[in-house]
CSV table of C-alpha atoms in Angstrom, one decimal:
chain,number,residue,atom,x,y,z
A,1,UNK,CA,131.5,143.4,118.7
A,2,UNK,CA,130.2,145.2,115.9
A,3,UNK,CA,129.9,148.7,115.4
A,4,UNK,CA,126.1,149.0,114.5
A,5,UNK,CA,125.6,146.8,118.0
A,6,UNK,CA,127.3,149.1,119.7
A,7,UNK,CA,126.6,152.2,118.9
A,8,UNK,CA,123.3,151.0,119.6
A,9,UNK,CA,123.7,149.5,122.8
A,10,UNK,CA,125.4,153.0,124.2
A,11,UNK,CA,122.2,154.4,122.8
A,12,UNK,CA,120.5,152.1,124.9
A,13,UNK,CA,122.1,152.3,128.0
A,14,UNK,CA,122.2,156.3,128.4
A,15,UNK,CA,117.8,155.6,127.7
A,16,UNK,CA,117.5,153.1,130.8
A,17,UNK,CA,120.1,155.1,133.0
A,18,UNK,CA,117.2,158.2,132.8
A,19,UNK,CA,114.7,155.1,133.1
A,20,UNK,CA,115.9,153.9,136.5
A,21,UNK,CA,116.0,157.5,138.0
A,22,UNK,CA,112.1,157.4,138.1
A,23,UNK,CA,110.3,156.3,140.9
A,24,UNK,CA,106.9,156.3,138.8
A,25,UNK,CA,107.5,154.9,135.6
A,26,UNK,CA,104.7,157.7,134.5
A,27,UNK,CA,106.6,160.6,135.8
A,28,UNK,CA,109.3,159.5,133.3
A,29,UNK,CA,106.6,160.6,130.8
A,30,UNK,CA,106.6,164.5,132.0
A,31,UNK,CA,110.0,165.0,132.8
A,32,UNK,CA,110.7,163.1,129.1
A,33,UNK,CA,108.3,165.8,127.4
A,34,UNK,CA,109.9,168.7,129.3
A,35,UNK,CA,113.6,167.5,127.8
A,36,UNK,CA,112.0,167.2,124.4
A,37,UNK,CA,110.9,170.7,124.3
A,38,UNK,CA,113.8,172.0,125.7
A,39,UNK,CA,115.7,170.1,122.9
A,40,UNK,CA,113.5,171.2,120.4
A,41,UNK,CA,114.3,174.9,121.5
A,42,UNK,CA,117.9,173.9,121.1
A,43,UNK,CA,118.0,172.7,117.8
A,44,UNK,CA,116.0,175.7,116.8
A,45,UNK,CA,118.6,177.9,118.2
A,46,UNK,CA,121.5,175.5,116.5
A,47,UNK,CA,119.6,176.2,112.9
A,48,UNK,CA,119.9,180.0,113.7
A,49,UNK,CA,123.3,180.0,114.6
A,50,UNK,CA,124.3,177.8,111.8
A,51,UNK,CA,122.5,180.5,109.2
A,52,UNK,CA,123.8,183.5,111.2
A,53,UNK,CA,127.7,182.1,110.4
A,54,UNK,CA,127.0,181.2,106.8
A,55,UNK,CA,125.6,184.8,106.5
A,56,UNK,CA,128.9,186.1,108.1
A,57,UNK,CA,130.7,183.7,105.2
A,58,UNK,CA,128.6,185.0,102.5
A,59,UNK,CA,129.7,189.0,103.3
A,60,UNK,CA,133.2,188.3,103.5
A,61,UNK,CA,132.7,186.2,100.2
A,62,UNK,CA,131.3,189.5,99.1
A,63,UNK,CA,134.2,191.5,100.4
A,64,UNK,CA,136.7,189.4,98.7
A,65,UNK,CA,134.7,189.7,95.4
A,66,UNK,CA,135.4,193.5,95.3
A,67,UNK,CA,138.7,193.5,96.2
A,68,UNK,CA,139.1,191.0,93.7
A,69,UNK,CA,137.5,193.5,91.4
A,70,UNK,CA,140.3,196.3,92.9
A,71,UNK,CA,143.0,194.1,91.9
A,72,UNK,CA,142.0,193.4,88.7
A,73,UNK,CA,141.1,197.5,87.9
A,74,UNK,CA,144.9,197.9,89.6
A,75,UNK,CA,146.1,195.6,87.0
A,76,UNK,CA,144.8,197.3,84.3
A,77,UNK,CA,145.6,200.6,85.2
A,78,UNK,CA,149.0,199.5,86.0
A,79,UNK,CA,149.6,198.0,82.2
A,80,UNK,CA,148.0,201.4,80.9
A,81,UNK,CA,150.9,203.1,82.1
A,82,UNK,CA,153.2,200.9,81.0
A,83,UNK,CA,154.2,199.7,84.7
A,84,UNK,CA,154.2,195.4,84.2
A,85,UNK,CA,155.9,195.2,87.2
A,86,UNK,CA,153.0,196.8,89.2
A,87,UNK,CA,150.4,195.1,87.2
A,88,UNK,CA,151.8,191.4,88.1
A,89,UNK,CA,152.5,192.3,91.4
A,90,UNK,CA,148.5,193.1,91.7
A,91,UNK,CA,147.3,190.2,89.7
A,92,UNK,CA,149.3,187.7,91.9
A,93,UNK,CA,147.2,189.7,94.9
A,94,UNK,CA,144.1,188.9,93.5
A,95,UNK,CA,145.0,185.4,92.9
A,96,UNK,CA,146.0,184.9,96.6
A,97,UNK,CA,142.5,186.7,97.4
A,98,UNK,CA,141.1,183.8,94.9
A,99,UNK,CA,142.4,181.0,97.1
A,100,UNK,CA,140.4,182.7,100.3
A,101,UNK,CA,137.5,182.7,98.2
A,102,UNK,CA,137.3,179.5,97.1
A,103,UNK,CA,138.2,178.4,101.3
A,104,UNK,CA,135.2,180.3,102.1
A,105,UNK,CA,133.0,178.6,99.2
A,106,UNK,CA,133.8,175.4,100.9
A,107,UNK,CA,133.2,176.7,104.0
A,108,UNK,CA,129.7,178.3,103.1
A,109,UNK,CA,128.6,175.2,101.3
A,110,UNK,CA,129.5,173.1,104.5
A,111,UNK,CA,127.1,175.4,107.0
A,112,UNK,CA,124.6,175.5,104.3
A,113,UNK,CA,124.8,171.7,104.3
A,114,UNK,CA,124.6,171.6,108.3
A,115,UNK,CA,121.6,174.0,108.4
A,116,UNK,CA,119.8,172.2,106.2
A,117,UNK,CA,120.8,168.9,108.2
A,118,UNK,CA,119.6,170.3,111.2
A,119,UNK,CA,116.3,172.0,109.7
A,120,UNK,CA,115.0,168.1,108.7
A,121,UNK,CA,116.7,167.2,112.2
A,122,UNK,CA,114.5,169.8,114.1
A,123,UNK,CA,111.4,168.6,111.6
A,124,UNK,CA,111.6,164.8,112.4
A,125,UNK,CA,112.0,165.8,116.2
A,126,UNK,CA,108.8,168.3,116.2
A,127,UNK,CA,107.1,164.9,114.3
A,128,UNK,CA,108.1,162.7,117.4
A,129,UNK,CA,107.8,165.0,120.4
A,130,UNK,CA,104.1,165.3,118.8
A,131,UNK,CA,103.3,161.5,118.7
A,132,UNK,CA,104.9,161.4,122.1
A,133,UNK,CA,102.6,164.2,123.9
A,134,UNK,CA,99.8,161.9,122.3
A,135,UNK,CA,101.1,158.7,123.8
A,136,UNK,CA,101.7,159.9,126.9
A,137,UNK,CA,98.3,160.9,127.5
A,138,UNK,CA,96.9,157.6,126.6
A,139,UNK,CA,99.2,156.4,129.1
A,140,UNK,CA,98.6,158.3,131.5
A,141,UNK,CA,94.9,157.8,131.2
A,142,UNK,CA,93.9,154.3,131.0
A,143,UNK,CA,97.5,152.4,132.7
A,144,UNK,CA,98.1,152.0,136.7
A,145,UNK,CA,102.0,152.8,137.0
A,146,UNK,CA,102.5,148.9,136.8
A,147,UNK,CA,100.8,148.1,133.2
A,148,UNK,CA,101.9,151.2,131.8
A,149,UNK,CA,105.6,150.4,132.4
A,150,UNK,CA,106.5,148.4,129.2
A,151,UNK,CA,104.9,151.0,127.0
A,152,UNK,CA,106.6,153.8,128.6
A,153,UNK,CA,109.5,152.0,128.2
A,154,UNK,CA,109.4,151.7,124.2
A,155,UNK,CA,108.3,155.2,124.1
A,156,UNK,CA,110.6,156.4,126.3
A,157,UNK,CA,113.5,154.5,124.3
A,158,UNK,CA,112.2,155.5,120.8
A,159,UNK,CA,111.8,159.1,122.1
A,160,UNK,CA,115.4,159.7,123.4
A,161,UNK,CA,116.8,157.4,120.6
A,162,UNK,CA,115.8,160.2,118.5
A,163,UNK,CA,117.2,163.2,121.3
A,164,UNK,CA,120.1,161.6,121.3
A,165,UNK,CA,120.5,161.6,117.2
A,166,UNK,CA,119.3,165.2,117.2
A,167,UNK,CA,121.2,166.3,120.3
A,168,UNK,CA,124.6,164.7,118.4
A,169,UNK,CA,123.6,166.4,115.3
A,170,UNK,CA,123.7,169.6,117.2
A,171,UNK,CA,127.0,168.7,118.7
A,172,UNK,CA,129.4,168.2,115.4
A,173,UNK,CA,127.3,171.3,113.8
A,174,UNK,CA,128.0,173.8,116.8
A,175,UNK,CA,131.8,172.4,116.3
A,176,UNK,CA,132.2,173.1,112.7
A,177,UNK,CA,130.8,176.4,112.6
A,178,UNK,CA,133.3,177.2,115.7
A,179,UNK,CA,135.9,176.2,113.3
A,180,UNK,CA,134.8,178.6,110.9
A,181,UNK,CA,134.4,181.3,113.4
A,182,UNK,CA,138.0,181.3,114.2
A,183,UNK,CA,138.6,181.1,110.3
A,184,UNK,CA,136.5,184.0,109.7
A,185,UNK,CA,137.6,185.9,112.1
A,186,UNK,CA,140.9,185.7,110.5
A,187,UNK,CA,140.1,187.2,107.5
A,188,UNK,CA,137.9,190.1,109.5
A,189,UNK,CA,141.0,191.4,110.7
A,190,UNK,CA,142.9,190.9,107.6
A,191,UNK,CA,140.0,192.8,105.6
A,192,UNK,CA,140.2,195.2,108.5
A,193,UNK,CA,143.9,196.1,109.1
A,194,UNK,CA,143.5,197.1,105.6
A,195,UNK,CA,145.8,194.5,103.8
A,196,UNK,CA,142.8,193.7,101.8
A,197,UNK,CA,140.8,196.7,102.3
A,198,UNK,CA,140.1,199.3,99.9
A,199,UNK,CA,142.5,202.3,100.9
A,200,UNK,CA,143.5,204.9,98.6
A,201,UNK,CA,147.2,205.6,99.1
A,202,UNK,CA,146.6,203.8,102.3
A,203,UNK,CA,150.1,202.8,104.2
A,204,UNK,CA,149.3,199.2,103.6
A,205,UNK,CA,148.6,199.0,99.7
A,206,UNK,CA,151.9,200.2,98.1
A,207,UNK,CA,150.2,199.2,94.8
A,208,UNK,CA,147.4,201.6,94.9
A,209,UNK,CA,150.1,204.3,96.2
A,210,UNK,CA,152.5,204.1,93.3
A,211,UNK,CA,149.8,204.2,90.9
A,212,UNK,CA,148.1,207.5,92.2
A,213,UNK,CA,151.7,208.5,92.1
A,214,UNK,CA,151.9,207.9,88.9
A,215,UNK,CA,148.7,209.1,88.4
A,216,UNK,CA,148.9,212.1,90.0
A,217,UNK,CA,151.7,212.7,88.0
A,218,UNK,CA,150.2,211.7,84.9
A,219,UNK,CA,147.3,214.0,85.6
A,220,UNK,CA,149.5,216.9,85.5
A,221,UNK,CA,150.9,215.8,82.0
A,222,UNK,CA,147.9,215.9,80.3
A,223,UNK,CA,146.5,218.2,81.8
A,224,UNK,CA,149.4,219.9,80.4
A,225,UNK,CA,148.5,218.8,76.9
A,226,UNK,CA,144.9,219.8,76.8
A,227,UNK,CA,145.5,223.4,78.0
A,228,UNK,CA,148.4,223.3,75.1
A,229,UNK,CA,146.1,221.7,72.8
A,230,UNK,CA,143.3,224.9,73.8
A,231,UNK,CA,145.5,227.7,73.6
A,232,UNK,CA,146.7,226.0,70.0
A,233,UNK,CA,143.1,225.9,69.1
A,234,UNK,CA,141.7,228.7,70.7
A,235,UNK,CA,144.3,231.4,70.0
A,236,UNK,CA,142.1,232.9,66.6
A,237,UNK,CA,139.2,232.7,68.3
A,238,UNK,CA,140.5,234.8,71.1
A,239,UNK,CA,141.0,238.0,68.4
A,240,UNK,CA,137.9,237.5,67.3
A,241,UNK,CA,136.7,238.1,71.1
A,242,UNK,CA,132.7,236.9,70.1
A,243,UNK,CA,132.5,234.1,72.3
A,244,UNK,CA,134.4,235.4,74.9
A,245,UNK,CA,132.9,238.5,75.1
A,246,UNK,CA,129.2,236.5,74.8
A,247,UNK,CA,130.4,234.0,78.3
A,248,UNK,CA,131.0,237.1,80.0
A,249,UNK,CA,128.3,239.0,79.3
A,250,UNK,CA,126.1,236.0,79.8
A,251,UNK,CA,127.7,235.5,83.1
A,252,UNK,CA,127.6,239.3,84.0
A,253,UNK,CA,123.7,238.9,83.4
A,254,UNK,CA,123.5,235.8,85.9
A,255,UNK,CA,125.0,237.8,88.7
A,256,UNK,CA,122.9,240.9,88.0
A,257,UNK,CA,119.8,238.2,88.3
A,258,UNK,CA,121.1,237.2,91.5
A,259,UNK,CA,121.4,240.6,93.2
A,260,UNK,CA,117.7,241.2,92.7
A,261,UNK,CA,116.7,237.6,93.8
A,262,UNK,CA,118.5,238.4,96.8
A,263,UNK,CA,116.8,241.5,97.5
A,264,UNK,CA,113.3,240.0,97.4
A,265,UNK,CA,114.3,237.1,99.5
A,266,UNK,CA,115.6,240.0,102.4
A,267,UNK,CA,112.5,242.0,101.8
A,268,UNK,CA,110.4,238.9,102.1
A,269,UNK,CA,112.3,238.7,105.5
A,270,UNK,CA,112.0,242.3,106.5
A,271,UNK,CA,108.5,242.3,106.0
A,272,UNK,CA,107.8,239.0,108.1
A,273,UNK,CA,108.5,240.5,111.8
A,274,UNK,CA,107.2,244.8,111.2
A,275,UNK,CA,104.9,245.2,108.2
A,276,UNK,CA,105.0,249.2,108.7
A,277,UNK,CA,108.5,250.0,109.3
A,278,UNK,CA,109.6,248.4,106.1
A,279,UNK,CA,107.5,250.2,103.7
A,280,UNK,CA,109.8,253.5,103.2
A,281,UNK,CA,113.1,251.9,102.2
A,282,UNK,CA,111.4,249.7,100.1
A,283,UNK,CA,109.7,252.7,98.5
A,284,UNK,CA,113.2,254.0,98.6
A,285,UNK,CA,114.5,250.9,96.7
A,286,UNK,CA,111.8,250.5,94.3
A,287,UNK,CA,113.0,254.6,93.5
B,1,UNK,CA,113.9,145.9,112.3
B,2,UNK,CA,114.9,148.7,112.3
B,3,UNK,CA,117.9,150.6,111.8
B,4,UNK,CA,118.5,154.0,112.5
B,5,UNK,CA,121.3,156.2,110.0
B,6,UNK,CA,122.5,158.7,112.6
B,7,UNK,CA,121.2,162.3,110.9
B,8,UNK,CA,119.3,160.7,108.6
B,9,UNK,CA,116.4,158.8,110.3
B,10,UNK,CA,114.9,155.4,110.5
B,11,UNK,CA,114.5,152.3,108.1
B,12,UNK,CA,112.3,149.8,108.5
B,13,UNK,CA,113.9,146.3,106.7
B,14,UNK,CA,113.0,142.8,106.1
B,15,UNK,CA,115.4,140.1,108.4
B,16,UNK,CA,116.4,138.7,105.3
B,17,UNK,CA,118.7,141.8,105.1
B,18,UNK,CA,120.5,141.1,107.8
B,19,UNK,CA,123.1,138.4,106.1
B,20,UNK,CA,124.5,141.4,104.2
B,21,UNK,CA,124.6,143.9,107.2
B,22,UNK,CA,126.4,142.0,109.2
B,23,UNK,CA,129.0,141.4,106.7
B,24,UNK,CA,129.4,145.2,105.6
B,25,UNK,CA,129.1,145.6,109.6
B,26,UNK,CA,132.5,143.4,109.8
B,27,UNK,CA,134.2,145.1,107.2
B,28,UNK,CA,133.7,148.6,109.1
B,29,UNK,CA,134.7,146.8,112.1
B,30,UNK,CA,138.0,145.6,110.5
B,31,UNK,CA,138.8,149.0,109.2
B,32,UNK,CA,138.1,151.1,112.6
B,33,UNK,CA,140.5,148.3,113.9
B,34,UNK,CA,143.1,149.2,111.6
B,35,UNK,CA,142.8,152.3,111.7
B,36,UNK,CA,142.5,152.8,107.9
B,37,UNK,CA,140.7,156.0,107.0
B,38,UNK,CA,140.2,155.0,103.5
B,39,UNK,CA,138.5,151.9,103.9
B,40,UNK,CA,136.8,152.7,106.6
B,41,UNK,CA,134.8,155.6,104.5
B,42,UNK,CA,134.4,152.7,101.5
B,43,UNK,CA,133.0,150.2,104.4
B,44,UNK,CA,130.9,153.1,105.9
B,45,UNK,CA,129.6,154.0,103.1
B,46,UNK,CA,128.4,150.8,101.5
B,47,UNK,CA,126.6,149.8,105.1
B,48,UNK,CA,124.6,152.9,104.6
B,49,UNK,CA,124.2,152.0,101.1
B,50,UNK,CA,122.7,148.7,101.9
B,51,UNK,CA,120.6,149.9,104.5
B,52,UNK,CA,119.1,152.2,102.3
B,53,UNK,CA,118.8,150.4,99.8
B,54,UNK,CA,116.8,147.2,101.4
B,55,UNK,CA,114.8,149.5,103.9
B,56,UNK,CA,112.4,152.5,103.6
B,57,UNK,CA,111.9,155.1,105.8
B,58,UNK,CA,109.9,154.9,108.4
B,59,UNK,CA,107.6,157.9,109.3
B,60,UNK,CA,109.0,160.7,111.1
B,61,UNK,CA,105.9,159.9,114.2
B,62,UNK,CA,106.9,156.6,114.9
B,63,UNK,CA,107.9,156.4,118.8
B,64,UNK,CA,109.4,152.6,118.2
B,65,UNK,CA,113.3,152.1,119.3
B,66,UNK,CA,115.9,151.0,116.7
B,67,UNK,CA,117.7,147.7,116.7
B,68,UNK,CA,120.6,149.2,115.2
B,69,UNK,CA,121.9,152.2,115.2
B,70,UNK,CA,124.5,153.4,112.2
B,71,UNK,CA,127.0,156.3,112.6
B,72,UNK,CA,126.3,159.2,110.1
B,73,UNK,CA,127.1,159.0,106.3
B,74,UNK,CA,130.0,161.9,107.0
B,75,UNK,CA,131.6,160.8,110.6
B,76,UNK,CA,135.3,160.3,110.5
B,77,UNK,CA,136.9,157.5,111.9
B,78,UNK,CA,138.2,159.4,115.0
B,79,UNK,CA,134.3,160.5,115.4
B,80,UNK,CA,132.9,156.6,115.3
B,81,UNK,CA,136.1,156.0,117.8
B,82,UNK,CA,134.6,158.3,120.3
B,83,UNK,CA,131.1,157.1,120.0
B,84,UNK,CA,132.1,153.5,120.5
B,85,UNK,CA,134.0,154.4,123.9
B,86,UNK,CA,130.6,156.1,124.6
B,87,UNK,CA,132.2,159.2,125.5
B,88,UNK,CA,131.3,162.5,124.1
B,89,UNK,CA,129.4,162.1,120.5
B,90,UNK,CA,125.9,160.9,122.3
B,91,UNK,CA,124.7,163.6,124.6
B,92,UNK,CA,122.8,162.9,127.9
């Protein structure tokens, strides 16, 4: 048999199995409309799920992106100090961090592809569990049990044709975002043992450690240079003794300023608690 | 009649369709019997085609039952496997 025929018919037969369990052909109608809210709440949920993972994707995107950005300023630095070794060795990092990127683009346009899938899914449902609630009180008002059977019967069939869709829809969505749960959790503990993580001189990036090696050792070199360079430069000056003797007076002036400012903040103290008993030494002071 | 797209709603077409389903219908047949992934995808894809192309959408209200029903436009071969055993794809 064909698969369209099929698929329909197993559609059909799970709709009369639930069918034949009523006794009343109208109580089908209540315990229908209690299934189709509960499904609605359950595809709502399976939307917030879905956008709850893809957020998840889009930080670790982000995450990536930086160290991306660390790899490449690495790089650089590397080059600067003449190290090519270092610098490919952190350019072929950030291109392994590129292939995880572009794994997680997939990944993100998939769940943003499933929520939306399941938004419209959720939509069409609301639509149908509405005209049902309609129908069945129509039914229920002007049928006896035996008339109303056949229309309870297409609505009924139409009503979980449509659970069923929805219901599946919920199914392969809730399984691919597992699938990228395990994936992303992955890379949460490889951005958390920090092989990816930012960690200066960390144990785990030996690139960042040789270059604040290097850079530490670098620092030291020119910091060499420039106090050369000054004491070059400045040496004149020094016999002149203007500007020198100008800083220190200026800064002998800002410490005097200080003292006083200090004074008035203790006397502003002092005089908070015992207005009487403070008056002579600040007479004293002021003397 | 009507023909549901699994994920995608319902379509309401003329009989005079039906010719051409059924023959698309075989095709996709013959490939899940084969097993062939490829042409399965090619067969599944042109029976949605058709259907979409010949039918338009019903509204989203409507309460009436499909004729046929079609797996969705991205189900895998293994996927339309399990449906047809009825086990699994189609909850409760």
């Amino acid at each position: 048999m064909s698969v369209m025929k099929r698929v329909s018919m197993i559609f059909r037969a799970k709709a009369n199995k639930a069918l034949d369990r009523m006794e009343d052909p109208r109580e089908t109608l209540d315990y229908s409309y209690q299934r189709q809210l509960e499904m609605l709440t359950k595809v709502r949920r399976g939307v917030a799920d879905v956008a709850t993972s893809r957020k998840r994707v889009e930080l670790q995107m982000n995450q990536l992106q930086q160290e991306q950005g660390r790899r490449q300023e690495q790089a650089m630095k590397a080059l600067g100090q003449g190290r090519e070794d270092l610098a490919r060795e952190a350019l072929q990092r950030k291109a392994a961090v590129q292939t995880q990127l572009n794994e997680l683009q997939g990944q993100y346009a998939s769940l943003q592809a499933e929520e939306e899938k399941l938004t419209v899914a959720s939509q069409r449902l609301q639509a149908k569990v509405d005209a049902f609630r309609t129908r069945k009180e129509t039914i229920k008002a002007t049928y006896t049990a035996a008339e109303a059977q056949t229309r309870i019967n297409e609505a009924f069939s139409g009503i979980s044709e449509e659970m069923g869709d929805v219901g599946m829809a919920i199914q392969r969505a809730e399984d691919k975002t597992a699938q990228m749960q395990a994936r992303a959790g992955a890379i949460d503990e490889l951005l958390a043992s920090g092989a990816l993580e930012d960690q200066v001189g960390g144990r785990t990036d030996d690139i960042q450690a040789e270059l604040d090696r290097i850079g530490a050792g670098s620092d030291v070199e020119l910091e060499l240079a420039k106090m050369k360079g000054e004491l070059a430069a400045g040496a004149p000056r020094q016999i002149e003794g203007s500007a020198n003797g100008d800083a220190n007076g200026a800064a002998g002036a800002d410490r005097a300023g200080a003292a006083p400012a200090g004074g008035s903040q203790a006397q502003t103290q002092a005089q908070g608690p015992a207005t009487t008993p403070a008056e002579p030494p600040r007479a004293g002071e002021d003397a | 009649m009507i023909v549901r797209i699994l994920g995608e709603g319902q379509y309401r077409l003329d009989d005079a369709a039906a010719p051409e389903l059924n023959r698309l219908d075989a095709e996709l047949q013959a490939a899940v019997d084969r097993n062939d992934e490829a042409a399965f995808g090619a067969a599944l894809h042109g029976l949605l085609a058709a259907v979409r192309s010949h039918g338009s959408l019903e509204p989203p209200d409507t309460l009436s039952p499909s004729e046929l029903i079609l797996p969705p436009e991205d189900a895998s071969l293994t996927e339309v496997r399990k449906m047809l055993t009825d086990e699994g794809l189609i909850p409760g």
